[in-house]
CSV table of C-alpha atoms in Angstrom, one decimal:
chain,number,residue,atom,x,y,z
A,666,MET,CA,0.0,0.0,0.0
A,667,SER,CA,1.4,3.5,-0.9
A,668,ASN,CA,-0.2,6.9,-0.1
A,669,GLY,CA,-3.4,5.1,1.0
A,670,ILE,CA,-3.7,3.2,-2.3
A,671,LEU,CA,-3.9,-0.6,-2.2
A,672,LYS,CA,-2.1,-2.2,-5.1
A,673,VAL,CA,-3.4,-5.5,-6.2
A,674,ASP,CA,-1.4,-7.7,-8.6
A,675,PRO,CA,-3.6,-10.1,-10.4
A,676,ASP,CA,-2.4,-13.7,-10.9
A,677,LEU,CA,-2.7,-13.8,-14.7
A,678,LYS,CA,-1.7,-17.5,-14.9
A,679,ALA,CA,-4.4,-18.5,-12.5
A,680,ILE,CA,-7.0,-16.4,-14.4
A,681,GLN,CA,-5.9,-18.0,-17.7
A,682,LYS,CA,-6.0,-21.5,-16.3
A,683,LEU,CA,-9.5,-20.8,-15.0
A,684,GLN,CA,-10.6,-19.6,-18.4
A,685,GLU,CA,-9.2,-22.7,-20.1
A,686,ILE,CA,-11.1,-25.2,-17.9
A,687,GLY,CA,-14.6,-23.6,-18.2
A,688,GLY,CA,-14.5,-20.2,-16.6
A,689,ASP,CA,-13.9,-18.3,-19.8
A,690,THR,CA,-16.7,-15.8,-19.0
A,691,VAL,CA,-15.3,-14.6,-15.7
A,692,LYS,CA,-14.1,-11.3,-17.1
A,693,LYS,CA,-17.7,-10.4,-18.2
A,694,CYS,CA,-18.8,-9.9,-14.6
A,695,TYR,CA,-19.2,-6.2,-13.5
A,696,GLN,CA,-20.2,-6.9,-9.9
A,697,CYS,CA,-23.9,-6.1,-10.0
A,698,ALA,CA,-24.5,-8.8,-7.3
A,699,THR,CA,-27.5,-10.3,-9.2
A,700,CYS,CA,-26.0,-13.8,-8.8
A,701,ALA,CA,-25.8,-13.6,-5.0
A,702,THR,CA,-29.3,-12.1,-4.8
A,703,VAL,CA,-31.1,-14.8,-6.9
A,704,CYS,CA,-29.1,-17.8,-5.5
A,705,PRO,CA,-31.4,-19.7,-3.2
A,706,LEU,CA,-28.4,-21.4,-1.5
A,707,SER,CA,-26.4,-18.2,-0.8
A,708,PRO,CA,-26.3,-17.5,2.9
A,709,GLU,CA,-26.8,-14.0,4.2
A,710,GLU,CA,-23.6,-14.0,6.3
A,711,ALA,CA,-21.4,-15.2,3.3
A,712,PRO,CA,-23.2,-14.8,0.0
A,713,PHE,CA,-21.8,-16.4,-3.1
A,714,PRO,CA,-21.0,-16.5,-5.9
A,715,ARG,CA,-20.3,-12.7,-6.1
A,716,LYS,CA,-17.3,-12.8,-3.8
A,717,GLN,CA,-15.9,-15.7,-5.7
A,718,MET,CA,-16.3,-13.9,-9.0
A,719,ILE,CA,-14.3,-10.9,-7.6
A,720,LEU,CA,-11.5,-13.1,-6.4
A,721,ALA,CA,-11.5,-15.1,-9.6
A,722,GLN,CA,-11.2,-11.9,-11.7
A,723,TRP,CA,-8.1,-10.9,-9.8
A,724,GLY,CA,-6.6,-14.4,-9.7
A,725,PHE,CA,-6.7,-14.8,-5.9
A,726,LYS,CA,-6.0,-18.5,-6.3
A,727,GLU,CA,-5.2,-19.4,-2.7
A,728,ARG,CA,-8.2,-17.7,-1.3
A,729,LEU,CA,-10.4,-19.4,-3.8
A,730,LEU,CA,-8.8,-22.8,-3.2
A,731,ASN,CA,-9.4,-22.4,0.6
A,732,ASP,CA,-13.0,-21.4,0.3
A,733,PRO,CA,-15.6,-24.1,1.1
A,734,ALA,CA,-18.4,-22.0,-0.4
A,735,VAL,CA,-17.1,-23.0,-3.8
A,736,TRP,CA,-18.4,-26.5,-3.0
A,737,LEU,CA,-21.8,-25.4,-1.6
A,738,CYS,CA,-22.8,-24.3,-5.0
A,739,HIS,CA,-24.6,-27.0,-7.0
A,740,GLN,CA,-24.3,-25.2,-10.4
A,741,CYS,CA,-28.0,-25.2,-10.8
A,742,GLY,CA,-27.9,-22.2,-13.2
A,743,ASP,CA,-30.0,-19.7,-11.3
A,744,CYS,CA,-27.2,-17.1,-11.2
A,745,SER,CA,-26.2,-17.7,-14.8
A,746,LYS,CA,-29.8,-17.5,-16.1
A,747,TYR,CA,-30.4,-14.0,-14.5
A,748,CYS,CA,-26.9,-12.6,-15.1
A,749,PRO,CA,-27.3,-9.5,-17.2
A,750,ARG,CA,-23.8,-9.9,-18.6
A,751,GLU,CA,-23.9,-13.6,-19.3
A,752,ALA,CA,-20.9,-14.0,-17.1
A,753,GLN,CA,-22.1,-17.6,-16.1
A,754,PRO,CA,-21.1,-17.5,-12.4
A,755,GLY,CA,-22.2,-21.1,-12.0
A,756,ASP,CA,-19.8,-22.3,-14.7
A,757,VAL,CA,-17.0,-20.2,-13.2
A,758,LEU,CA,-17.5,-21.9,-9.8
A,759,GLY,CA,-17.5,-25.3,-11.6
A,760,ALA,CA,-14.1,-24.4,-13.1
A,761,LEU,CA,-12.9,-23.4,-9.6
A,762,ARG,CA,-13.9,-26.7,-8.2
A,763,LEU,CA,-11.7,-28.5,-10.9
A,764,MET,CA,-8.8,-26.2,-9.8
A,765,VAL,CA,-9.3,-27.2,-6.2
A,766,ILE,CA,-9.2,-30.9,-7.1
A,767,LYS,CA,-6.0,-30.5,-9.1
A,768,GLU,CA,-4.2,-28.4,-6.5
A,769,ALA,CA,-5.3,-30.6,-3.5
A,770,VAL,CA,-4.7,-34.1,-4.8
A,771,PRO,CA,-1.1,-35.4,-5.1
A,772,LEU,CA,0.3,-36.5,-8.5
A,773,LYS,CA,-1.4,-33.6,-10.3
A,774,PHE,CA,-0.4,-34.9,-13.7
A,775,LEU,CA,-3.2,-37.5,-13.5
A,776,HIS,CA,-5.8,-34.7,-13.2
A,777,THR,CA,-4.7,-33.4,-16.6
A,778,PHE,CA,-5.7,-36.6,-18.3
A,779,TYR,CA,-9.3,-36.1,-17.2
A,780,ASN,CA,-9.6,-32.5,-18.2
A,781,ASN,CA,-8.0,-32.4,-21.6
A,782,SER,CA,-9.3,-34.0,-24.8
A,783,TRP,CA,-6.0,-35.8,-25.5
A,784,GLY,CA,-6.5,-37.6,-22.2
A,785,ILE,CA,-9.1,-39.8,-23.8
A,786,LEU,CA,-6.3,-41.6,-25.5
A,787,VAL,CA,-4.0,-41.8,-22.4
A,788,LEU,CA,-6.5,-43.0,-19.8
A,789,PRO,CA,-7.6,-46.2,-21.7
A,790,ALA,CA,-4.0,-47.0,-22.4
A,791,ILE,CA,-3.1,-46.8,-18.7
A,792,ALA,CA,-6.1,-48.9,-17.8
A,793,LEU,CA,-5.3,-51.5,-20.5
A,794,LEU,CA,-1.6,-51.7,-19.4
A,795,PHE,CA,-2.5,-52.5,-15.8
A,796,ILE,CA,-5.3,-54.9,-16.7
A,797,LEU,CA,-3.2,-56.8,-19.4
A,798,LEU,CA,-0.2,-57.1,-17.0
A,799,ALA,CA,-2.5,-58.6,-14.3
A,800,THR,CA,-4.0,-60.9,-17.0
A,801,LEU,CA,-0.6,-62.1,-18.2
A,802,ALA,CA,0.3,-62.9,-14.6
A,803,THR,CA,-2.9,-64.6,-13.5
A,804,PHE,CA,-3.8,-66.4,-16.7
A,805,GLN,CA,-0.2,-67.4,-17.0
A,806,GLY,CA,0.1,-66.0,-20.5
A,807,LEU,CA,-2.0,-64.0,-22.9
A,808,PRO,CA,-5.5,-65.5,-23.3
A,809,ASN,CA,-7.6,-65.5,-26.5
A,810,PHE,CA,-9.7,-62.3,-26.4
A,811,PHE,CA,-12.1,-63.8,-29.0
A,812,ASP,CA,-12.9,-66.8,-27.0
A,813,ALA,CA,-14.9,-66.4,-23.7
A,814,ASN,CA,-13.7,-69.8,-22.6
A,815,SER,CA,-10.2,-68.5,-22.7
A,816,PHE,CA,-11.0,-65.0,-21.3
A,817,PRO,CA,-12.6,-64.3,-18.9
A,818,TYR,CA,-13.8,-67.8,-18.1
A,819,GLY,CA,-10.6,-69.7,-18.6
A,820,GLY,CA,-7.2,-69.8,-16.9
A,821,PRO,CA,-6.1,-71.7,-13.8
A,822,THR,CA,-7.6,-71.6,-10.3
A,823,TYR,CA,-5.4,-70.5,-7.4
A,824,ASP,CA,-5.5,-71.9,-3.9
A,825,ILE,CA,-4.4,-69.0,-1.7
A,826,TRP,CA,-4.8,-70.0,2.0
A,827,ILE,CA,-8.5,-70.8,2.3
A,828,PHE,CA,-9.5,-69.1,-0.9
A,829,HIS,CA,-10.0,-70.8,-4.3
A,830,LEU,CA,-9.7,-68.1,-6.9
A,831,PRO,CA,-10.3,-68.5,-10.7
A,832,ALA,CA,-7.8,-66.5,-12.8
A,833,ARG,CA,-10.4,-63.8,-13.6
A,834,VAL,CA,-11.3,-63.2,-10.0
A,835,LEU,CA,-7.6,-62.9,-9.0
A,836,MET,CA,-6.9,-60.6,-11.9
A,837,ILE,CA,-9.7,-58.3,-10.8
A,838,ASP,CA,-8.4,-58.3,-7.2
A,839,VAL,CA,-4.8,-57.6,-8.4
A,840,VAL,CA,-6.0,-54.6,-10.4
A,841,PHE,CA,-8.7,-53.0,-8.4
A,842,LEU,CA,-7.8,-53.6,-4.7
A,843,PRO,CA,-4.5,-51.7,-5.1
A,844,LEU,CA,-6.2,-49.1,-7.2
A,845,ALA,CA,-8.9,-48.6,-4.5
A,846,ALA,CA,-6.2,-48.3,-1.8
A,847,PHE,CA,-4.3,-45.7,-4.0
A,848,VAL,CA,-7.4,-43.6,-4.5
A,849,VAL,CA,-8.3,-43.6,-0.8
A,850,ILE,CA,-4.7,-42.5,0.2
A,851,MET,CA,-4.7,-39.7,-2.4
A,852,LEU,CA,-8.2,-38.5,-1.3
A,853,ALA,CA,-7.2,-38.7,2.4
A,854,SER,CA,-4.2,-36.5,1.7
A,855,ALA,CA,-6.3,-34.0,-0.3
A,856,ILE,CA,-9.1,-33.8,2.3
A,857,ASN,CA,-6.7,-33.3,5.1
A,858,LYS,CA,-5.0,-30.5,3.1
A,859,VAL,CA,-8.3,-28.6,2.3
A,860,TRP,CA,-9.7,-29.1,5.8
A,861,ASN,CA,-6.6,-27.6,7.4
A,862,ALA,CA,-6.8,-24.7,4.9
A,863,TYR,CA,-10.5,-24.1,5.8
A,864,VAL,CA,-9.6,-24.0,9.5
A,865,ASP,CA,-6.8,-21.6,9.0
A,866,THR,CA,-8.7,-19.4,6.6
A,867,TYR,CA,-11.7,-19.1,8.9
A,868,LYS,CA,-9.3,-18.6,11.9
A,869,ILE,CA,-10.9,-21.2,14.0
A,870,PRO,CA,-9.8,-20.8,17.7
A,871,GLN,CA,-7.5,-23.5,18.9
A,872,ALA,CA,-10.0,-24.6,21.6
A,873,TYR,CA,-12.5,-25.5,18.8
A,874,ARG,CA,-10.1,-27.3,16.5
A,875,TYR,CA,-11.4,-30.8,17.1
A,876,GLY,CA,-9.7,-34.0,16.2
A,877,MET,CA,-10.7,-36.1,13.2
A,878,TRP,CA,-12.8,-38.6,15.2
A,879,THR,CA,-14.8,-35.8,16.9
A,880,ILE,CA,-15.4,-34.1,13.6
A,881,LEU,CA,-16.6,-37.4,12.0
A,882,LYS,CA,-18.7,-38.3,15.0
A,883,ASN,CA,-20.5,-34.9,15.1
A,884,TYR,CA,-20.7,-33.8,11.4
A,885,PHE,CA,-20.2,-36.7,9.0
A,886,ILE,CA,-23.6,-38.4,9.4
A,887,PRO,CA,-25.5,-35.1,9.1
A,888,ALA,CA,-23.5,-34.2,6.0
A,889,ILE,CA,-24.2,-37.6,4.4
A,890,VAL,CA,-27.9,-37.3,5.2
A,891,GLU,CA,-28.0,-33.8,3.6
A,892,ILE,CA,-26.2,-35.1,0.5
A,893,LEU,CA,-28.3,-38.2,0.1
A,894,SER,CA,-31.5,-36.1,0.4
A,895,HIS,CA,-30.0,-33.4,-1.9
A,896,ALA,CA,-31.6,-30.9,0.5
A,897,ARG,CA,-29.7,-27.9,-0.8
A,898,PHE,CA,-29.9,-29.0,-4.4
A,899,LYS,CA,-33.7,-29.1,-4.3
A,900,LYS,CA,-33.8,-25.5,-3.3
A,901,CYS,CA,-32.5,-24.5,-6.8
A,902,ASN,CA,-35.1,-22.9,-9.1
A,903,SER,CA,-33.9,-22.6,-12.7
A,904,ASN,CA,-32.9,-26.2,-13.2
A,905,HIS,CA,-34.7,-27.9,-10.3
A,906,TRP,CA,-35.1,-31.0,-12.5
A,907,ARG,CA,-31.4,-31.7,-12.0
A,908,ALA,CA,-31.8,-32.6,-8.3
A,909,ASN,CA,-33.6,-35.9,-8.7
A,910,PRO,CA,-31.5,-37.4,-11.5
A,911,HIS,CA,-28.3,-36.5,-9.6
A,912,MET,CA,-29.8,-38.0,-6.4
A,913,LEU,CA,-30.8,-41.2,-8.2
A,914,LEU,CA,-27.3,-41.5,-9.7
A,915,VAL,CA,-25.9,-41.3,-6.2
A,916,TYR,CA,-28.3,-44.1,-5.1
A,917,ALA,CA,-27.4,-46.1,-8.2
A,918,PHE,CA,-23.7,-46.0,-7.3
A,919,ILE,CA,-24.5,-47.0,-3.7
A,920,ILE,CA,-26.5,-50.0,-4.9
A,921,LEU,CA,-23.8,-51.0,-7.3
A,922,ALA,CA,-21.1,-50.6,-4.6
A,923,ILE,CA,-23.2,-52.9,-2.2
A,924,THR,CA,-23.6,-55.4,-5.0
A,925,THR,CA,-19.9,-55.4,-5.7
A,926,ALA,CA,-19.1,-55.9,-2.0
A,927,ILE,CA,-21.6,-58.9,-1.9
A,928,VAL,CA,-20.0,-60.4,-5.0
A,929,PHE,CA,-16.5,-59.9,-3.6
A,930,PHE,CA,-17.5,-61.7,-0.3
A,931,MET,CA,-19.4,-64.5,-2.0
A,932,ALA,CA,-16.9,-65.1,-4.7
A,933,ASP,CA,-13.5,-64.4,-3.0
A,934,VAL,CA,-14.4,-65.6,0.5
A,935,LEU,CA,-17.2,-68.2,0.1
A,936,GLY,CA,-16.2,-69.5,-3.3
A,937,PHE,CA,-19.5,-68.9,-5.1
A,938,HIS,CA,-18.0,-67.7,-8.3
A,939,THR,CA,-19.7,-65.8,-11.1
A,940,PRO,CA,-21.2,-65.8,-13.7
A,941,TRP,CA,-24.6,-66.1,-12.0
A,942,ASN,CA,-27.9,-66.3,-13.9
A,943,PRO,CA,-29.3,-62.8,-14.1
A,944,LEU,CA,-32.9,-64.1,-14.1
A,945,THR,CA,-32.7,-66.3,-11.0
A,946,HIS,CA,-29.9,-64.9,-8.8
A,947,PRO,CA,-31.0,-62.3,-6.2
A,948,VAL,CA,-27.6,-60.5,-6.3
A,949,LYS,CA,-27.9,-60.2,-10.0
A,950,TRP,CA,-31.4,-58.7,-9.5
A,951,LEU,CA,-29.9,-56.1,-7.2
A,952,GLY,CA,-27.0,-55.4,-9.6
A,953,ASN,CA,-29.3,-55.1,-12.6
A,954,PHE,CA,-31.6,-52.7,-10.7
A,955,GLY,CA,-28.6,-50.5,-9.8
A,956,GLY,CA,-27.5,-50.6,-13.4
A,957,LEU,CA,-30.9,-49.6,-14.8
A,958,LEU,CA,-31.1,-46.8,-12.2
A,959,LEU,CA,-27.7,-45.7,-13.3
A,960,LEU,CA,-28.6,-45.6,-17.0
A,961,TYR,CA,-31.9,-43.9,-16.3
A,962,SER,CA,-30.4,-41.2,-14.2
A,963,ILE,CA,-27.4,-40.5,-16.5
A,964,ILE,CA,-29.6,-40.3,-19.6
A,965,ALA,CA,-32.0,-37.9,-17.7
A,966,ILE,CA,-28.9,-35.8,-16.8
A,967,MET,CA,-27.8,-35.7,-20.5
A,968,VAL,CA,-31.3,-34.7,-21.7
A,969,GLY,CA,-31.7,-32.1,-19.0
A,970,ARG,CA,-28.3,-30.6,-19.7
A,971,GLY,CA,-29.3,-30.2,-23.3
A,972,LYS,CA,-32.4,-28.2,-22.3
A,973,ALA,CA,-30.4,-26.1,-19.8
A,974,GLU,CA,-27.7,-25.3,-22.4
A,975,ALA,CA,-30.4,-24.1,-24.8
A,976,GLU,CA,-31.6,-21.7,-22.1
A,977,LYS,CA,-28.0,-20.7,-21.4
A,978,SER,CA,-28.3,-21.4,-17.8
A,979,VAL,CA,-25.7,-24.3,-17.7
A,980,LYS,CA,-22.7,-24.9,-19.9
A,981,THR,CA,-21.3,-28.4,-20.2
A,982,SER,CA,-17.5,-28.4,-19.9
A,983,TYR,CA,-15.2,-31.2,-21.1
A,984,ALA,CA,-14.9,-32.5,-17.6
A,985,ASP,CA,-18.7,-32.7,-17.4
A,986,SER,CA,-19.1,-34.5,-20.7
A,987,PHE,CA,-16.2,-36.9,-20.0
A,988,LEU,CA,-17.7,-38.1,-16.8
A,989,ILE,CA,-21.2,-38.3,-18.1
A,990,ASN,CA,-20.2,-40.4,-21.1
A,991,LEU,CA,-17.9,-42.6,-19.0
A,992,ILE,CA,-20.8,-43.4,-16.7
A,993,LEU,CA,-23.0,-44.2,-19.7
A,994,ILE,CA,-20.3,-46.5,-21.2
A,995,ILE,CA,-20.0,-48.3,-17.9
A,996,GLY,CA,-23.8,-48.9,-17.8
A,997,LEU,CA,-24.0,-50.0,-21.4
A,998,THR,CA,-21.0,-52.4,-21.2
A,999,GLY,CA,-22.2,-53.8,-17.9
A,1000,PHE,CA,-25.5,-54.8,-19.5
A,1001,GLY,CA,-23.7,-55.6,-22.7
A,1002,ILE,CA,-21.8,-58.5,-21.1
A,1003,GLU,CA,-25.1,-60.1,-20.1
A,1004,VAL,CA,-26.6,-59.6,-23.5
A,1005,VAL,CA,-23.7,-60.9,-25.6
A,1006,ARG,CA,-23.2,-63.9,-23.2
A,1007,SER,CA,-26.8,-64.9,-23.8
A,1008,ILE,CA,-26.7,-64.8,-27.6
A,1009,PRO,CA,-24.6,-67.7,-29.1
A,1010,SER,CA,-23.8,-65.8,-32.2
A,1011,LEU,CA,-22.1,-63.0,-30.2
A,1012,GLU,CA,-20.0,-65.3,-28.0
A,1013,SER,CA,-16.8,-64.2,-29.9
A,1014,ILE,CA,-17.1,-60.6,-28.5
A,1015,VAL,CA,-17.9,-61.4,-24.9
A,1016,SER,CA,-14.3,-61.0,-24.0
A,1017,LEU,CA,-14.0,-57.7,-25.7
A,1018,VAL,CA,-17.1,-56.3,-24.1
A,1019,TYR,CA,-15.9,-57.5,-20.7
A,1020,LEU,CA,-12.5,-55.9,-21.3
A,1021,ALA,CA,-14.1,-52.6,-22.3
A,1022,HIS,CA,-16.1,-52.7,-19.1
A,1023,LEU,CA,-13.1,-53.3,-17.0
A,1024,VAL,CA,-11.2,-50.4,-18.7
A,1025,ALA,CA,-14.1,-48.0,-18.1
A,1026,VAL,CA,-14.5,-49.0,-14.5
A,1027,PHE,CA,-10.7,-48.6,-14.0
A,1028,ILE,CA,-10.9,-45.0,-15.4
A,1029,LEU,CA,-13.9,-44.2,-13.1
A,1030,PHE,CA,-12.1,-45.6,-10.0
A,1031,LEU,CA,-9.1,-43.5,-10.7
A,1032,GLY,CA,-11.3,-40.6,-11.4
A,1033,VAL,CA,-12.8,-40.7,-7.9
A,1034,ALA,CA,-9.6,-38.7,-7.0
A,1035,TYR,CA,-8.8,-36.9,-10.3
A,1036,SER,CA,-12.0,-36.2,-12.2
A,1037,LYS,CA,-15.1,-34.3,-11.6
A,1038,PHE,CA,-16.2,-37.4,-9.7
A,1039,ALA,CA,-14.0,-36.2,-6.8
A,1040,HIS,CA,-16.9,-33.8,-6.0
A,1041,LEU,CA,-18.2,-36.7,-3.9
A,1042,ALA,CA,-15.4,-36.3,-1.4
A,1043,PHE,CA,-14.8,-32.6,-1.6
A,1044,ARG,CA,-18.4,-31.5,-1.4
A,1045,THR,CA,-19.0,-33.8,1.6
A,1046,THR,CA,-16.0,-32.2,3.3
A,1047,ALA,CA,-17.3,-28.7,2.5
A,1048,VAL,CA,-20.7,-29.5,3.9
A,1049,MET,CA,-19.1,-31.0,7.0
A,1050,PHE,CA,-17.1,-27.8,7.5
A,1051,ASP,CA,-20.1,-25.7,7.0
A,1052,LEU,CA,-22.0,-27.6,9.7
A,1053,TYR,CA,-18.9,-27.5,12.0
A,1054,TYR,CA,-18.4,-23.7,11.5
A,1055,LYS,CA,-22.0,-22.9,12.2
A,1056,ASP,CA,-21.9,-25.1,15.3
A,1057,ILE,CA,-18.8,-23.5,16.8
A,1058,ASN,CA,-20.1,-20.0,16.0
A,1059,GLN,CA,-23.2,-20.8,18.1
A,1060,LYS,CA,-21.0,-22.1,20.9
A,1061,MET,CA,-18.7,-19.1,20.9
A,1062,ALA,CA,-21.7,-16.7,20.9
A,1063,GLN,CA,-23.1,-18.3,24.1
């Protein structure tokens, strides 16, 4: 500051990066505050997205990355629909969320694969590499991918302690159990980083800086209940239709996760190995129901996004379209395995459809930490912090 004048140096690189990943309209904003006024989720004590638009225009990267309000926005489009300058505040916040993911999660280069068009070539190659290496090891050589009796239903059976694992089961375990552990570690590191940043940014007194278990005990369940009910999302006006498909997609993933856990236990531990008859096996009924729910919700999201784009209230970024299409592919290939397996004339492509499904699932698993799918962890953390901050404010005021 000189002669009473505050000098602000904008971070041009941060602004440029924000514009590249979907926030290209940020400079159109002239701070009329319409966005914060019309947003049904914007709290009176800390209205958004106006503040975030100001900070984004000046490239205040660190302040934005440490702001949980970025995640309390559901990008419903209310602010964008009524913005007189078409500055698309909702899309700018969407781009900010991608920046947070990249900056918070270790091994940032993996994030670039999910948010650049050339990544569509790299990610399947990475997935194929790991899957084929595991296949070579567990099938004791390269199987015939045009013969389902060779792959996935061939290969030796391994006796490991009390487990009797066919090659395809061991191959899946070898690929996806380490991948799941890796994703959990990366997310744990990122969540710890952003939580500490929130605490420091909001200057939480030391006496109220609770330990992890206290935080989880008091705020995790309420945050999960809010997310599962989509309580905040349902308050949005312009694109209220988005709430239910998104909520159903969450439930679809929960059902499929439960199904996968049951299959893992029954196959790996109890030895009841797949394939199971989709018409007679209760676990297959559950999985098929989850798959149908997934396809319905993702198609509803795609249709709705098309309408919202026509109204200029929502813009679909590359990160959006990548995740949406990836989920669609997983649903289609999942059911595709059942279809081609039941039609004798299509037996020669069972292996290829199965392999395509594994590749897509691998990319989605890794994307839990590096794609827009990471919203699941980051938004939950932000909601928890919001509940925590309100709670300690009440306690300090007493």
